[in-house]
Structures are given as C-alpha cells and as structure tokens.
C-alpha cells in the first residue's frame, strides 16, 4: 500500500522569521509519525529557513511553483536548478491560484512538470474542475488536465508525481470540501489513469477545505493517498493534528 501523504502549502503567508517559528512549533509535534510522509511548501523567501529547520527531520519541503526554463530572461521567476541547489524535494505546479493569478494553462504546466522532474524534483501537480459539476463530468475535466500535463511523460517519471485533486470551487475562505463520493469517484479515475500509463505507485491526494473535521473521513477513503491542506495548516498545531488523524495512538 502507498504511504499516505499529508502536506501543506503555506501560500503567500509568513515572513522568514514567522516560518521559523512555524517549523519550530511543528517539528516536535510530528516527530512520532512514522507511517505517513509529510511535506511543507513555504514561500520562496522562506525555503532557506525550511532547509535549516527541517534538516534531519522527516518533513520534506519544496516550492509552490517553478519556471519551465532552466535559466534566462524571466524577471521574478525561479528555476528548477535553483530549487534543487537549495535542497528542495518538491515543486508544486498548476495550482488553481497560479492559473487564476498568472494565466497558467495546461501547455505551460506540462513544460514545468517536465523541467522539474528533469532536474530531479518531485512534482505536486494540482488538477481540478473549476466549477461545481457532476462527478462524471468533473472526471472528464480532470483527466483532460492529466493528459495535458502528464500525457507526454514516460512511466518512470509518473512515480515522481503526486497528483493533488483540488476542485477549484472547494478551495479557500468560504468554500466547502467536495463530497466524499465525488472525491472518491474522481480520484479512482486518476489512479486508473496513472496505472494504465505504467505508474507503479500512484499517489493521489485531495485538497480543498481540508480541516480537522473532515480529514479523518477523507484519509479513510480507499482512493485517497493523503491530503493537501491550505488554511487549516497555517496553525501548526492543527496541521500536526491532521497529520495524526486516523493513526493508532502512539
Ligand atoms: P484550502 O486550500 O485548504 O485553504 O481550501 C487548499 C489548497 O489550495 O490546496
């Protein structure tokens, strides 16, 4: 069975000093967790703090975005070699807020995935339908995102990707998580897509209004290999409790 993943993106929150406090609070709260993998994606400006504070811990870390080119005239952007040089394990690609704020589309997302994996990063690829719709239609939209972003990747590279199923309408303040049967239905199809293309260990996590209230139900679903947490994880105590959800006391 795939090890479950519990991760968070801190999005555009926390100065370097605040991120240090966050990590120092979080690390001792989760150091007993052996059976799940954890990751944190701080803003670029706090990656160096993650390197200092998370060294020697079981918490992996990485960036919330990466440019598709290796270097060059791309003002304000950050390349995969720069992230590798810092020690990042992960690069997140394709989050709906990047699509919304930066106009990112599937073609560009596919190039980012290829570059990140080519440089040795693991990718957290976000996919999801943009408005509420029936599960069958949402599945079609999500599989189209997968075709666009991963269709050209060889099987071995698919094992370097965590797919985060994040229906846009379930993300952010005021939103509610997708119903469990909807999550199951879409994620089952994502897993099948990955397996059909030769992925040996598909990892498909759910994101969108994950909280202490719903993490247990989500993590118990057969096709959910973990959760990707936004707002709720800005409190390291809550993130630690979500990370422990459903694990035997211990
Ligand atoms: P949220 O964010 O938990 O605040 O809804 C989820 C995400 O964007 O991954």
PDB file of N, CA, C and O in Angstrom, residues 139-168:
ATOM      1  N   UNK A 139     -14.692  14.306 -13.686  1.00  0.00           N
ATOM      2  CA  UNK A 139     -13.662  13.313 -14.013  1.00  0.00           C
ATOM      3  C   UNK A 139     -13.112  13.570 -15.417  1.00  0.00           C
ATOM      4  O   UNK A 139     -11.898  13.523 -15.641  1.00  0.00           O
ATOM      5  N   UNK A 140     -14.001  13.890 -16.338  1.00  0.00           N
ATOM      6  CA  UNK A 140     -13.549  14.179 -17.710  1.00  0.00           C
ATOM      7  C   UNK A 140     -12.606  15.379 -17.722  1.00  0.00           C
ATOM      8  O   UNK A 140     -11.567  15.364 -18.388  1.00  0.00           O
ATOM      9  N   UNK A 141     -12.970  16.425 -16.971  1.00  0.00           N
ATOM     10  CA  UNK A 141     -12.136  17.632 -16.926  1.00  0.00           C
ATOM     11  C   UNK A 141     -10.768  17.299 -16.337  1.00  0.00           C
ATOM     12  O   UNK A 141      -9.712  17.685 -16.859  1.00  0.00           O
ATOM     13  N   UNK A 142     -10.779  16.551 -15.246  1.00  0.00           N
ATOM     14  CA  UNK A 142      -9.530  16.239 -14.550  1.00  0.00           C
ATOM     15  C   UNK A 142      -8.637  15.343 -15.416  1.00  0.00           C
ATOM     16  O   UNK A 142      -7.425  15.550 -15.506  1.00  0.00           O
ATOM     17  N   UNK A 143      -9.232  14.381 -16.091  1.00  0.00           N
ATOM     18  CA  UNK A 143      -8.414  13.508 -16.956  1.00  0.00           C
ATOM     19  C   UNK A 143      -7.842  14.317 -18.119  1.00  0.00           C
ATOM     20  O   UNK A 143      -6.729  14.042 -18.582  1.00  0.00           O
ATOM     21  N   UNK A 144      -8.572  15.336 -18.556  1.00  0.00           N
ATOM     22  CA  UNK A 144      -8.028  16.199 -19.605  1.00  0.00           C
ATOM     23  C   UNK A 144      -6.807  16.975 -19.072  1.00  0.00           C
ATOM     24  O   UNK A 144      -5.798  17.119 -19.753  1.00  0.00           O
ATOM     25  N   UNK A 145      -6.906  17.451 -17.834  1.00  0.00           N
ATOM     26  CA  UNK A 145      -5.736  18.110 -17.225  1.00  0.00           C
ATOM     27  C   UNK A 145      -4.553  17.143 -17.162  1.00  0.00           C
ATOM     28  O   UNK A 145      -3.418  17.520 -17.422  1.00  0.00           O
ATOM     29  N   UNK A 146      -4.838  15.912 -16.778  1.00  0.00           N
ATOM     30  CA  UNK A 146      -3.751  14.928 -16.675  1.00  0.00           C
ATOM     31  C   UNK A 146      -3.132  14.666 -18.042  1.00  0.00           C
ATOM     32  O   UNK A 146      -1.903  14.605 -18.177  1.00  0.00           O
ATOM     33  N   UNK A 147      -3.986  14.492 -19.058  1.00  0.00           N
ATOM     34  CA  UNK A 147      -3.464  14.291 -20.416  1.00  0.00           C
ATOM     35  C   UNK A 147      -2.545  15.457 -20.793  1.00  0.00           C
ATOM     36  O   UNK A 147      -1.468  15.256 -21.339  1.00  0.00           O
ATOM     37  N   UNK A 148      -3.013  16.663 -20.494  1.00  0.00           N
ATOM     38  CA  UNK A 148      -2.245  17.852 -20.867  1.00  0.00           C
ATOM     39  C   UNK A 148      -0.924  17.936 -20.129  1.00  0.00           C
ATOM     40  O   UNK A 148       0.124  18.222 -20.707  1.00  0.00           O
ATOM     41  N   UNK A 149      -0.946  17.684 -18.847  1.00  0.00           N
ATOM     42  CA  UNK A 149       0.249  17.910 -18.015  1.00  0.00           C
ATOM     43  C   UNK A 149       1.196  16.720 -18.019  1.00  0.00           C
ATOM     44  O   UNK A 149       2.417  16.879 -17.935  1.00  0.00           O
ATOM     45  N   UNK A 150       0.644  15.508 -18.096  1.00  0.00           N
ATOM     46  CA  UNK A 150       1.481  14.307 -17.905  1.00  0.00           C
ATOM     47  C   UNK A 150       1.473  13.361 -19.109  1.00  0.00           C
ATOM     48  O   UNK A 150       2.212  12.368 -19.103  1.00  0.00           O
ATOM     49  N   UNK A 151       0.647  13.677 -20.103  1.00  0.00           N
ATOM     50  CA  UNK A 151       0.469  12.745 -21.220  1.00  0.00           C
ATOM     51  C   UNK A 151       1.763  12.375 -21.916  1.00  0.00           C
ATOM     52  O   UNK A 151       1.891  11.267 -22.443  1.00  0.00           O
ATOM     53  N   UNK A 152       2.729  13.286 -21.943  1.00  0.00           N
ATOM     54  CA  UNK A 152       3.984  13.010 -22.658  1.00  0.00           C
ATOM     55  C   UNK A 152       5.075  12.471 -21.738  1.00  0.00           C
ATOM     56  O   UNK A 152       6.199  12.226 -22.184  1.00  0.00           O
ATOM     57  N   UNK A 153       4.776  12.275 -20.487  1.00  0.00           N
ATOM     58  CA  UNK A 153       5.816  11.828 -19.542  1.00  0.00           C
ATOM     59  C   UNK A 153       5.938  10.304 -19.576  1.00  0.00           C
ATOM     60  O   UNK A 153       4.928   9.599 -19.542  1.00  0.00           O
ATOM     61  N   UNK A 154       7.156   9.773 -19.598  1.00  0.00           N
ATOM     62  CA  UNK A 154       7.330   8.318 -19.563  1.00  0.00           C
ATOM     63  C   UNK A 154       6.898   7.743 -18.206  1.00  0.00           C
ATOM     64  O   UNK A 154       6.864   8.461 -17.201  1.00  0.00           O
ATOM     65  N   UNK A 155       6.608   6.435 -18.200  1.00  0.00           N
ATOM     66  CA  UNK A 155       6.056   5.805 -16.989  1.00  0.00           C
ATOM     67  C   UNK A 155       6.902   6.075 -15.754  1.00  0.00           C
ATOM     68  O   UNK A 155       6.370   6.407 -14.685  1.00  0.00           O
ATOM     69  N   UNK A 156       8.212   5.944 -15.894  1.00  0.00           N
ATOM     70  CA  UNK A 156       9.069   6.080 -14.706  1.00  0.00           C
ATOM     71  C   UNK A 156       8.903   7.457 -14.066  1.00  0.00           C
ATOM     72  O   UNK A 156       9.005   7.604 -12.844  1.00  0.00           O
ATOM     73  N   UNK A 157       8.630   8.462 -14.883  1.00  0.00           N
ATOM     74  CA  UNK A 157       8.507   9.820 -14.327  1.00  0.00           C
ATOM     75  C   UNK A 157       7.197   9.998 -13.558  1.00  0.00           C
ATOM     76  O   UNK A 157       7.096  10.864 -12.696  1.00  0.00           O
ATOM     77  N   UNK A 158       6.204   9.184 -13.884  1.00  0.00           N
ATOM     78  CA  UNK A 158       4.924   9.336 -13.190  1.00  0.00           C
ATOM     79  C   UNK A 158       5.049   8.992 -11.709  1.00  0.00           C
ATOM     80  O   UNK A 158       4.257   9.443 -10.879  1.00  0.00           O
ATOM     81  N   UNK A 159       6.043   8.183 -11.386  1.00  0.00           N
ATOM     82  CA  UNK A 159       6.271   7.870  -9.973  1.00  0.00           C
ATOM     83  C   UNK A 159       6.898   9.042  -9.217  1.00  0.00           C
ATOM     84  O   UNK A 159       7.041   8.986  -8.000  1.00  0.00           O
ATOM     85  N   UNK A 160       7.275  10.083  -9.946  1.00  0.00           N
ATOM     86  CA  UNK A 160       7.841  11.276  -9.310  1.00  0.00           C
ATOM     87  C   UNK A 160       6.778  12.347  -9.102  1.00  0.00           C
ATOM     88  O   UNK A 160       7.107  13.462  -8.704  1.00  0.00           O
ATOM     89  N   UNK A 161       5.537  12.001  -9.395  1.00  0.00           N
ATOM     90  CA  UNK A 161       4.454  12.992  -9.335  1.00  0.00           C
ATOM     91  C   UNK A 161       3.444  12.620  -8.251  1.00  0.00           C
ATOM     92  O   UNK A 161       3.012  11.468  -8.167  1.00  0.00           O
ATOM     93  N   UNK A 162       3.100  13.589  -7.434  1.00  0.00           N
ATOM     94  CA  UNK A 162       1.941  13.467  -6.551  1.00  0.00           C
ATOM     95  C   UNK A 162       0.826  14.264  -7.231  1.00  0.00           C
ATOM     96  O   UNK A 162       1.014  15.451  -7.517  1.00  0.00           O
ATOM     97  N   UNK A 163      -0.275  13.627  -7.530  1.00  0.00           N
ATOM     98  CA  UNK A 163      -1.397  14.366  -8.115  1.00  0.00           C
ATOM     99  C   UNK A 163      -2.280  14.853  -6.970  1.00  0.00           C
ATOM    100  O   UNK A 163      -2.736  14.057  -6.140  1.00  0.00           O
ATOM    101  N   UNK A 164      -2.475  16.168  -6.926  1.00  0.00           N
ATOM    102  CA  UNK A 164      -3.376  16.745  -5.920  1.00  0.00           C
ATOM    103  C   UNK A 164      -4.681  17.078  -6.618  1.00  0.00           C
ATOM    104  O   UNK A 164      -4.734  17.993  -7.453  1.00  0.00           O
ATOM    105  N   UNK A 165      -5.732  16.329  -6.290  1.00  0.00           N
ATOM    106  CA  UNK A 165      -7.052  16.632  -6.847  1.00  0.00           C
ATOM    107  C   UNK A 165      -7.660  17.746  -6.014  1.00  0.00           C
ATOM    108  O   UNK A 165      -7.967  17.547  -4.832  1.00  0.00           O
ATOM    109  N   UNK A 166      -7.794  18.911  -6.636  1.00  0.00           N
ATOM    110  CA  UNK A 166      -8.269  20.092  -5.918  1.00  0.00           C
ATOM    111  C   UNK A 166      -9.351  20.797  -6.737  1.00  0.00           C
ATOM    112  O   UNK A 166      -9.026  21.651  -7.568  1.00  0.00           O
ATOM    113  N   UNK A 167     -10.613  20.424  -6.539  1.00  0.00           N
ATOM    114  CA  UNK A 167     -11.661  21.166  -7.248  1.00  0.00           C
ATOM    115  C   UNK A 167     -11.591  22.635  -6.847  1.00  0.00           C
ATOM    116  O   UNK A 167     -11.590  22.954  -5.653  1.00  0.00           O
ATOM    117  N   UNK A 168     -11.493  23.534  -7.848  1.00  0.00           N
ATOM    118  CA  UNK A 168     -11.255  24.955  -7.536  1.00  0.00           C
ATOM    119  C   UNK A 168     -12.318  25.487  -6.590  1.00  0.00           C
ATOM    120  O   UNK A 168     -12.053  26.326  -5.733  1.00  0.00           O
TER     121      UNK A 168
END
